[in-house]
Coordinates of C-alpha atoms and ligand atoms in Angstrom, one line a residue:
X1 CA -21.1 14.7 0.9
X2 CA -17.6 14.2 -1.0
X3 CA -16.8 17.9 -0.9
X4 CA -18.0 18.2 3.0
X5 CA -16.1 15.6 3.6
X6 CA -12.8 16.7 2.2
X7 CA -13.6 20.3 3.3
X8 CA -13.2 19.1 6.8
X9 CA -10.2 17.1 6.3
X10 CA -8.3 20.1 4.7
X11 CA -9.2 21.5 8.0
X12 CA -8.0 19.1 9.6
X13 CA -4.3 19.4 7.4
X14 CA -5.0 22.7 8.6
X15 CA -5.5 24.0 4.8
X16 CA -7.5 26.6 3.8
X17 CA -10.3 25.7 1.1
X18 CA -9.1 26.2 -2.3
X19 CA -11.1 25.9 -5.5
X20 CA -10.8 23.0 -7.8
X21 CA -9.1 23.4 -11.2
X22 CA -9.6 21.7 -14.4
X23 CA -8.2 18.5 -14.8
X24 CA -4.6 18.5 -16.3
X25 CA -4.7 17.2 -19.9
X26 CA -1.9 14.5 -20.7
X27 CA -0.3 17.7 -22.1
X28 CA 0.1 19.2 -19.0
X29 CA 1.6 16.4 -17.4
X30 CA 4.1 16.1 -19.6
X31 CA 5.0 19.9 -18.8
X32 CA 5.2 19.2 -15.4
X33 CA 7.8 16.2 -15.8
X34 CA 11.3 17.3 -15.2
X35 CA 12.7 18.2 -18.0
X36 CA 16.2 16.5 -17.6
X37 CA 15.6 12.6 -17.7
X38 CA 15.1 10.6 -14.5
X39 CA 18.6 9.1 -13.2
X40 CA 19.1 5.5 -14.0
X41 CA 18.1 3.4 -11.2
X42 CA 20.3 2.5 -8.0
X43 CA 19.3 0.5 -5.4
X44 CA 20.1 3.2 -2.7
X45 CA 20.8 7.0 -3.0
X46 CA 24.6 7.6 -3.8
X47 CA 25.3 10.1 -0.7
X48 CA 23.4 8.9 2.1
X49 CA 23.3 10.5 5.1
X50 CA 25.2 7.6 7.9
X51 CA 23.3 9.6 10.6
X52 CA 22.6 7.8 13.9
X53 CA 20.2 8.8 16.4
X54 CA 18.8 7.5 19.6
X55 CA 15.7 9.4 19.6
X56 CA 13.9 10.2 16.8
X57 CA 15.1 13.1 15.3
X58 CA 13.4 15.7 12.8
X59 CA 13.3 14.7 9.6
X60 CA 14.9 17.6 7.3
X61 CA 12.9 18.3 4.5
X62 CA 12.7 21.9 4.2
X63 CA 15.1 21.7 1.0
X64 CA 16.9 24.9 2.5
X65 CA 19.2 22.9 4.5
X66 CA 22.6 21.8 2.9
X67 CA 22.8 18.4 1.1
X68 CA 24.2 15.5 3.0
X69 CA 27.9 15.2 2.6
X70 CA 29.7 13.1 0.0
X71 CA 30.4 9.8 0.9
X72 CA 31.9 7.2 -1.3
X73 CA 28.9 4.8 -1.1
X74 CA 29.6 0.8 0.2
X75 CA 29.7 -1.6 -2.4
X76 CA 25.7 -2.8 -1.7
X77 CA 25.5 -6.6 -1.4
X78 CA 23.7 -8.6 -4.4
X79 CA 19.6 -8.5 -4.0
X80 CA 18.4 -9.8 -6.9
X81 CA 17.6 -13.4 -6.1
X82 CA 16.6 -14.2 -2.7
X83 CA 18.7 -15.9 -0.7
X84 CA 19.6 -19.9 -0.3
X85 CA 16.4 -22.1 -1.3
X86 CA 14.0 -19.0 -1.5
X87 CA 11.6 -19.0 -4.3
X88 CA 12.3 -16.8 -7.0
X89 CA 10.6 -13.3 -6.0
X90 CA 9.2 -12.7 -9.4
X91 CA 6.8 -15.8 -9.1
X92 CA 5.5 -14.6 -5.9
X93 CA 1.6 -12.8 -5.4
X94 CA 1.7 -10.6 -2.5
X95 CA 0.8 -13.4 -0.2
X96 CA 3.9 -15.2 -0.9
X97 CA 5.7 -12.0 -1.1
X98 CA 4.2 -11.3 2.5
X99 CA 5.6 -14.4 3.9
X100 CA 9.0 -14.2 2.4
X101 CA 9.3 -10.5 3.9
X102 CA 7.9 -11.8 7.5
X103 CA 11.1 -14.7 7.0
X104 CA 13.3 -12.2 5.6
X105 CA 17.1 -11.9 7.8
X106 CA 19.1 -9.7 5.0
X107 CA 19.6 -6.5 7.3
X108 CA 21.1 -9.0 10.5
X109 CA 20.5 -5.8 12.7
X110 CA 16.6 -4.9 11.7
X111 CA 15.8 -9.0 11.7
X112 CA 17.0 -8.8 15.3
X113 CA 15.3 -5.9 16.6
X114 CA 11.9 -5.8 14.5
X115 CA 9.1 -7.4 16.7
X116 CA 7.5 -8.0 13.5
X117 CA 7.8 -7.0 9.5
X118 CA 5.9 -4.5 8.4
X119 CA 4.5 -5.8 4.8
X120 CA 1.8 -3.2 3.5
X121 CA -2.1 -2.0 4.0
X122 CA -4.8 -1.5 1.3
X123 CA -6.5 -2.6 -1.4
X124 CA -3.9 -4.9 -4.1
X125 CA -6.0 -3.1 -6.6
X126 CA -5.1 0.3 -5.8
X127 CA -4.6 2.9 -8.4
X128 CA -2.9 4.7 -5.7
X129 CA 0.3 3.3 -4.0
X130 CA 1.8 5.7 -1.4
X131 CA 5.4 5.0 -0.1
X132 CA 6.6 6.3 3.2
X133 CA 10.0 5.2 4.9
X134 CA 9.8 2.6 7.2
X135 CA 8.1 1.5 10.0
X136 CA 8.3 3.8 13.7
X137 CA 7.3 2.2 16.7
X138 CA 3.4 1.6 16.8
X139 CA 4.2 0.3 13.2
X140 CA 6.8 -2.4 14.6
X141 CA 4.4 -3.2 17.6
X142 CA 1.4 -2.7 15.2
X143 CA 2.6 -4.2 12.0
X144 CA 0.6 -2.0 10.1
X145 CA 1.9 1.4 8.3
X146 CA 1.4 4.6 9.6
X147 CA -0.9 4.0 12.3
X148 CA 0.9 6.6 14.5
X149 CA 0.3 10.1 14.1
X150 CA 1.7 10.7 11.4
X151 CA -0.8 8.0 10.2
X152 CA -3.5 10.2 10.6
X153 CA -2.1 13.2 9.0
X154 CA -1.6 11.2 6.1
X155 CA -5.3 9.5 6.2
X156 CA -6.2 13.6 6.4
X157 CA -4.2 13.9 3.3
X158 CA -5.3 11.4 0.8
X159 CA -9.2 12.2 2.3
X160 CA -8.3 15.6 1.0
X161 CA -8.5 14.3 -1.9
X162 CA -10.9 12.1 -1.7
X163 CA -9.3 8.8 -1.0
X164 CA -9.3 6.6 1.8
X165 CA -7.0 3.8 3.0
X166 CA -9.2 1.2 1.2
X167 CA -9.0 3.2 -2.1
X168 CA -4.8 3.2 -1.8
X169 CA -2.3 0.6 -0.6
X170 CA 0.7 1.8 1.3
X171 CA 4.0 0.3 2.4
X172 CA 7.5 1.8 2.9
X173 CA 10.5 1.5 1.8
X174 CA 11.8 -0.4 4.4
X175 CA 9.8 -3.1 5.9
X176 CA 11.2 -3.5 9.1
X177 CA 11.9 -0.5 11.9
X178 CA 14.9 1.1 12.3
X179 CA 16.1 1.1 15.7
X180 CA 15.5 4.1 17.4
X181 CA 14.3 5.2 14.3
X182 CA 17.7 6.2 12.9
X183 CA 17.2 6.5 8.9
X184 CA 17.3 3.7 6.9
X185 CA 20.9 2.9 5.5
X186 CA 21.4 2.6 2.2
X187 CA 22.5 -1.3 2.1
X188 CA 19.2 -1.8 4.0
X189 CA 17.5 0.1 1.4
X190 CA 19.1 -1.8 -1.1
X191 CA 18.1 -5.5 0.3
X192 CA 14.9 -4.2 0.8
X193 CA 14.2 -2.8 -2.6
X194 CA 13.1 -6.2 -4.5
X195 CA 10.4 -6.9 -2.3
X196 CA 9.0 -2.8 -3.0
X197 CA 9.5 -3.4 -6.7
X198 CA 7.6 -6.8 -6.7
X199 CA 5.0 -5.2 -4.5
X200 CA 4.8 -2.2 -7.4
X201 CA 4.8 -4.7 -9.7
X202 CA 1.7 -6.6 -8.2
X203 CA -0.2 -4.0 -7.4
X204 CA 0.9 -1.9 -10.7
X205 CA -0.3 1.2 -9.1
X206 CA -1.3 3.9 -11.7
X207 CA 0.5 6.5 -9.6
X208 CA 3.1 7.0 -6.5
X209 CA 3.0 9.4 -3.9
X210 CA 6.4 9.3 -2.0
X211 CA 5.9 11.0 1.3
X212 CA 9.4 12.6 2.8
X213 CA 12.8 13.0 1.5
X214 CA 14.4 9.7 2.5
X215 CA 11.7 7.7 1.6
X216 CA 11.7 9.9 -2.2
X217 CA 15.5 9.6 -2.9
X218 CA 15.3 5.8 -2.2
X219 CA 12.5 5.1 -4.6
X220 CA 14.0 7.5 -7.3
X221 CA 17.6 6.7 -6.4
X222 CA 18.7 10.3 -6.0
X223 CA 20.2 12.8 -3.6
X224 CA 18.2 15.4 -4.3
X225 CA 16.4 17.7 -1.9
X226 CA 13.1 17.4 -1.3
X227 CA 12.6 20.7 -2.4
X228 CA 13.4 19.9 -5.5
X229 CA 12.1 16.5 -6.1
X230 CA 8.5 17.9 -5.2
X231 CA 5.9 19.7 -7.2
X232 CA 6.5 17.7 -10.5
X233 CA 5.9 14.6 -12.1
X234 CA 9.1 11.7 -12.0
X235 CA 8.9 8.0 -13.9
X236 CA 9.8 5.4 -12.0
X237 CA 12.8 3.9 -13.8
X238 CA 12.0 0.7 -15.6
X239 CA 8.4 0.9 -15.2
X240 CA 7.3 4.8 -15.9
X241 CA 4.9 5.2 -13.5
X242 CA 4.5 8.4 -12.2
X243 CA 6.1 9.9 -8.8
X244 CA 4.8 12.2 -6.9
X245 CA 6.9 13.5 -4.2
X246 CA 5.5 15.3 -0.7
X247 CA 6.6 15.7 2.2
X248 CA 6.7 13.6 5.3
X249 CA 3.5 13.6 7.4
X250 CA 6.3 13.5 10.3
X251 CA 7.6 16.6 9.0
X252 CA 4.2 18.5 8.3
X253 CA 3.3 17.5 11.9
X254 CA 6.2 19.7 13.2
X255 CA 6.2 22.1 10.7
X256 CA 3.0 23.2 9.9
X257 CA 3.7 25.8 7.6
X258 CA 4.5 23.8 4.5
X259 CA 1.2 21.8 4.6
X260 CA 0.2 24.5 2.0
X261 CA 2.9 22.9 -0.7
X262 CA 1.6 19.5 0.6
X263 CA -1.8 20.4 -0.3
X264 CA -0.4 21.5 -3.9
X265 CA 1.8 18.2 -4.4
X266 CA -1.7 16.3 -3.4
X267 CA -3.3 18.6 -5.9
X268 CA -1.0 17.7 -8.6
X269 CA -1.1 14.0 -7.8
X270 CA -4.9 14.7 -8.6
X271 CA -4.4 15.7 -11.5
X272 CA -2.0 13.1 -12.9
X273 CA -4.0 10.4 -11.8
X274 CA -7.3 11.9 -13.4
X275 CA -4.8 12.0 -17.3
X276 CA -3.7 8.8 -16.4
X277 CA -7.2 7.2 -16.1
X278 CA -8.6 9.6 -18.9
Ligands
LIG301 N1 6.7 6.8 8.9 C1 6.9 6.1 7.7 O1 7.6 6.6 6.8 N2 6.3 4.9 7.6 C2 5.5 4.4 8.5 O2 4.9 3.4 8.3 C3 5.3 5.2 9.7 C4 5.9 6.4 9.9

């Protein structure tokens, strides 16, 4: 029933069937981390790309194109304790943390145009915690993550391998929508970053999938190409869990073509998470 079920949501990633492998020993996993260690982490990639865009644009993951050009990044403004009166956000469950999102004004220009915050789905108990970028416009209206189309890819996605939404718990980077959907900047990544960590902290996923570039550099504070972040196993700095990167579901629904090295990155995710439960 499992397999019939997966086999017709590969079809519908539009992935040919493939024939499961063994399980990767813990072994294996360690051969797939990079072998340089993870960069320290920073609360926003160092060369962000100050793109603006009134529709929304492709998202370039392709890993061919050029990097995004150095910038001397902004001095990012002081996160760690909320601000004036807030309770401290390391005492908070995720109901609290919920609440102080939904109040939260640190990005004047997203507080402004958000009609709502966009917290996080899924079960608190997840082993599985997948991170996109931030919320598009049926998300804002919605408050819900990926519910658009690119919500469905991604439900086709983690079905492929056998999860469903229930089984995972998802939330973004940033909680609140971009307008027009530019990229997130990197100061809004920054103030948004302690409410991610205490969400990884509460839900202390066993593993990470980070779906698109922006969304990975962000999480592993890195300027990286997607190409290169993908197909191996990162820690998250300060609490080792292991990252997964993919690519966007965005992305795979305009470029079909790579959903094959999605399929493999979901493969490998398998695989870490089955050595990380055994
Ligand atoms: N894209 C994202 O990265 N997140 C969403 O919630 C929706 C679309």
């Amino acid at each position: 029933m499992r397999d019939e079920r997966q086999r017709r949501y590969l079809e519908a990633m539009g992935i040919p069937l493939w024939a499961p492998r063994k399980p990767l020993t813990r072994a294996a996993v360690r051969a797939a981390e990079p072998s340089a260690p993870a960069p320290e982490p920073v609360a926003a990639p160092a060369t962000p790309e100050p793109v603006s865009r009134a529709v929304s644009p492709p998202r370039r993951e392709g890993g061919a194109s050029a990097p995004p050009p150095a910038a001397t990044p902004a001095p990012l403004p002081d996160t760690s304790r909320p601000p004036g009166g807030a309770p401290d956000i390391a005492t908070l469950d995720l109901d609290g943390l919920r609440e102080q999102v939904a109040a939260c004004a640190r990005c004047a220009e997203l507080a402004a145009t958000r009609t709502q915050t966009v917290f996080g789905v899924g079960n608190p108990d997840a082993d599985w915690l997948v991170i996109g970028e931030a919320p598009g416009a049926e998300e804002d209206r919605r408050g819900e993550p990926f519910v658009g189309r690119a919500g469905q890819l991604l439900d086709a996605m983690l079905a492929a391998i056998a999860l469903d939404r229930q089984q995972a718990y998802i939330a973004n980077i940033l909680k609140c929508r971009p307008p027009n959907n530019r990229d997130p900047r990197p100061e809004e990544a920054a103030n948004c970053r302690p409410w991610l960590d205490r969400q990884i902290a509460l839900i202390h996923p066993k593993l990470i999938l980070v779906v698109g570039r922006i969304a990975a550099q962000a999480l592993l504070g890195t300027d990286a190409p997607l190409a290169s972040l993908r197909g191996q196993v990162h820690r998250l700095p300060g609490t080792g869990l292991p990252v997964i990167v993919t690519y966007h579901p965005a992305y795979l629904l305009r470029t079909p073509k790579d959903k094959r090295k999605a399929w493999a990155d979901l493969k490998l995710a398998r695989q870490v998470m089955a050595a990380e439960a055994g």
